[in-house]
Amino acid sequence: MGKEVQLRPKVNVSSYIHFLLNYRNRFKEQQPNTYLGFKEFSRKCSEKWRSISKHEKAKYEALAKLDKARYQEEMLHYVGKRRKRRKRDPQAPRRPPSSFILFCQEHYTQLKRENPSWSVVQVAKASGKMWAAKSDAEKLPYEQRAALLRAKYQEAMKAYRAQRTARKQRLRGLAHGERGGCGQAQSDKAGGSN
């Protein structure tokens, strides 16, 4: 017998998904012959989710916590392949920041100076609120800078891709040249010994 394949543990689901599954089962029991499209059913579920009490939501949040604990426990004992992030090529150009990120970079030190006890998350939330409060005219300089950086990035990516393609072709050429060169050298020796 071969090795037993261990299946990857099922990922934990959120409190809303627990609610959605429960609501779907109840809906099927109450109205077995009614068909609702996905979009319509999702809309009904989200409306119902918003309308239920905090006490009722707490039940689903408890289920989600239990499910998360189950998943983490199973992952501790899981010995199969783990998902690996694709390594970034250090030669590749870095993606440019968005207009919002440029805004955050500009205002981070000011917010941190005014509120030294704030965490990075609190500063990010404050930056997000400030950004949302800005008018389109106030956002324009950041969007223009982001567009300029994006254009530079696209040019750099074109050059990087061309360089990478040339490098691959050169390596292929070397690999084919070595094989061809070997055969050529042997035929020269065979011809020279006559």
mmCIF file of C-alpha atoms in Angstrom, residues 29-119:
data_model
loop_
_atom_site.group_PDB
_atom_site.id
_atom_site.type_symbol
_atom_site.label_atom_id
_atom_site.label_comp_id
_atom_site.label_asym_id
_atom_site.label_seq_id
_atom_site.Cartn_x
_atom_site.Cartn_y
_atom_site.Cartn_z
ATOM 1 C CA GLU A 29 -37.019 24.361 4.721
ATOM 2 C CA GLN A 30 -39.562 27.167 4.791
ATOM 3 C CA GLN A 31 -39.852 27.624 1.030
ATOM 4 C CA PRO A 32 -38.681 24.414 -0.688
ATOM 5 C CA ASN A 33 -40.146 25.237 -4.111
ATOM 6 C CA THR A 34 -38.902 28.839 -4.275
ATOM 7 C CA TYR A 35 -35.808 29.569 -6.336
ATOM 8 C CA LEU A 36 -33.821 32.735 -5.709
ATOM 9 C CA GLY A 37 -30.874 33.750 -7.849
ATOM 10 C CA PHE A 38 -27.520 34.198 -6.162
ATOM 11 C CA LYS A 39 -27.631 37.987 -6.378
ATOM 12 C CA GLU A 40 -31.124 38.242 -4.910
ATOM 13 C CA PHE A 41 -30.401 35.698 -2.175
ATOM 14 C CA SER A 42 -27.152 37.481 -1.240
ATOM 15 C CA ARG A 43 -29.011 40.781 -0.992
ATOM 16 C CA LYS A 44 -31.640 39.217 1.304
ATOM 17 C CA CYS A 45 -28.932 37.650 3.466
ATOM 18 C CA SER A 46 -26.984 40.880 3.861
ATOM 19 C CA GLU A 47 -30.172 42.786 4.758
ATOM 20 C CA LYS A 48 -31.066 40.129 7.324
ATOM 21 C CA TRP A 49 -27.502 40.135 8.715
ATOM 22 C CA ARG A 50 -27.639 43.910 9.206
ATOM 23 C CA SER A 51 -31.004 43.685 10.950
ATOM 24 C CA ILE A 52 -30.262 40.923 13.503
ATOM 25 C CA SER A 53 -29.352 41.826 17.086
ATOM 26 C CA LYS A 54 -25.838 41.873 18.513
ATOM 27 C CA HIS A 55 -26.819 38.977 20.784
ATOM 28 C CA GLU A 56 -27.766 36.848 17.770
ATOM 29 C CA LYS A 57 -24.597 37.883 15.905
ATOM 30 C CA ALA A 58 -22.562 36.839 18.938
ATOM 31 C CA LYS A 59 -23.665 33.213 18.375
ATOM 32 C CA TYR A 60 -22.246 33.258 14.849
ATOM 33 C CA GLU A 61 -19.082 35.025 16.007
ATOM 34 C CA ALA A 62 -18.602 32.264 18.612
ATOM 35 C CA LEU A 63 -19.000 29.646 15.864
ATOM 36 C CA ALA A 64 -16.422 31.492 13.766
ATOM 37 C CA LYS A 65 -13.959 31.575 16.701
ATOM 38 C CA LEU A 66 -14.399 27.846 17.260
ATOM 39 C CA ASP A 67 -13.909 27.191 13.568
ATOM 40 C CA LYS A 68 -10.762 29.334 13.520
ATOM 41 C CA ALA A 69 -9.366 27.446 16.527
ATOM 42 C CA ARG A 70 -10.155 24.138 14.778
ATOM 43 C CA TYR A 71 -8.363 25.284 11.624
ATOM 44 C CA GLN A 72 -5.277 26.490 13.493
ATOM 45 C CA GLU A 73 -5.116 23.226 15.442
ATOM 46 C CA GLU A 74 -5.390 21.156 12.256
ATOM 47 C CA MET A 75 -2.736 23.273 10.540
ATOM 48 C CA LEU A 76 -0.311 22.568 13.414
ATOM 49 C CA HIS A 77 -0.544 18.847 12.638
ATOM 50 C CA TYR A 78 -0.679 19.217 8.861
ATOM 51 C CA VAL A 79 2.487 17.915 7.204
ATOM 52 C CA GLY A 80 1.568 18.383 3.558
ATOM 53 C CA LYS A 81 2.748 21.110 1.247
ATOM 54 C CA ARG A 82 2.208 24.619 2.473
ATOM 55 C CA ARG A 83 1.470 27.382 0.034
ATOM 56 C CA LYS A 84 4.593 29.289 -0.822
ATOM 57 C CA ARG A 85 4.642 32.847 -1.990
ATOM 58 C CA ARG A 86 6.292 33.340 -5.334
ATOM 59 C CA LYS A 87 9.681 34.915 -4.847
ATOM 60 C CA ARG A 88 9.969 38.404 -6.214
ATOM 61 C CA ASP A 89 12.744 38.960 -8.728
ATOM 62 C CA PRO A 90 15.120 41.474 -7.100
ATOM 63 C CA GLN A 91 15.968 42.806 -10.573
ATOM 64 C CA ALA A 92 12.323 43.671 -11.324
ATOM 65 C CA PRO A 93 11.181 47.265 -10.804
ATOM 66 C CA ARG A 94 9.052 47.912 -7.738
ATOM 67 C CA ARG A 95 5.389 48.781 -8.219
ATOM 68 C CA PRO A 96 4.640 52.482 -7.828
ATOM 69 C CA PRO A 97 2.566 53.708 -4.882
ATOM 70 C CA SER A 98 -1.037 54.775 -5.419
ATOM 71 C CA SER A 99 -2.196 58.353 -4.904
ATOM 72 C CA PHE A 100 -3.545 57.377 -1.476
ATOM 73 C CA ILE A 101 -0.208 55.839 -0.432
ATOM 74 C CA LEU A 102 1.619 58.994 -1.546
ATOM 75 C CA PHE A 103 -0.808 61.011 0.581
ATOM 76 C CA CYS A 104 -0.212 58.717 3.573
ATOM 77 C CA GLN A 105 3.566 58.934 3.208
ATOM 78 C CA GLU A 106 3.361 62.713 3.190
ATOM 79 C CA HIS A 107 1.115 62.949 6.269
ATOM 80 C CA TYR A 108 2.469 60.055 8.375
ATOM 81 C CA THR A 109 5.184 62.020 10.199
ATOM 82 C CA GLN A 110 2.825 64.917 10.923
ATOM 83 C CA LEU A 111 0.161 62.586 12.393
ATOM 84 C CA LYS A 112 2.755 60.636 14.382
ATOM 85 C CA ARG A 113 4.250 63.883 15.733
ATOM 86 C CA GLU A 114 0.813 65.137 16.816
ATOM 87 C CA ASN A 115 -0.156 61.734 18.294
ATOM 88 C CA PRO A 116 3.016 59.906 19.436
ATOM 89 C CA SER A 117 1.086 57.181 21.278
ATOM 90 C CA TRP A 118 -0.800 56.075 18.143
ATOM 91 C CA SER A 119 -0.023 52.741 16.532
#
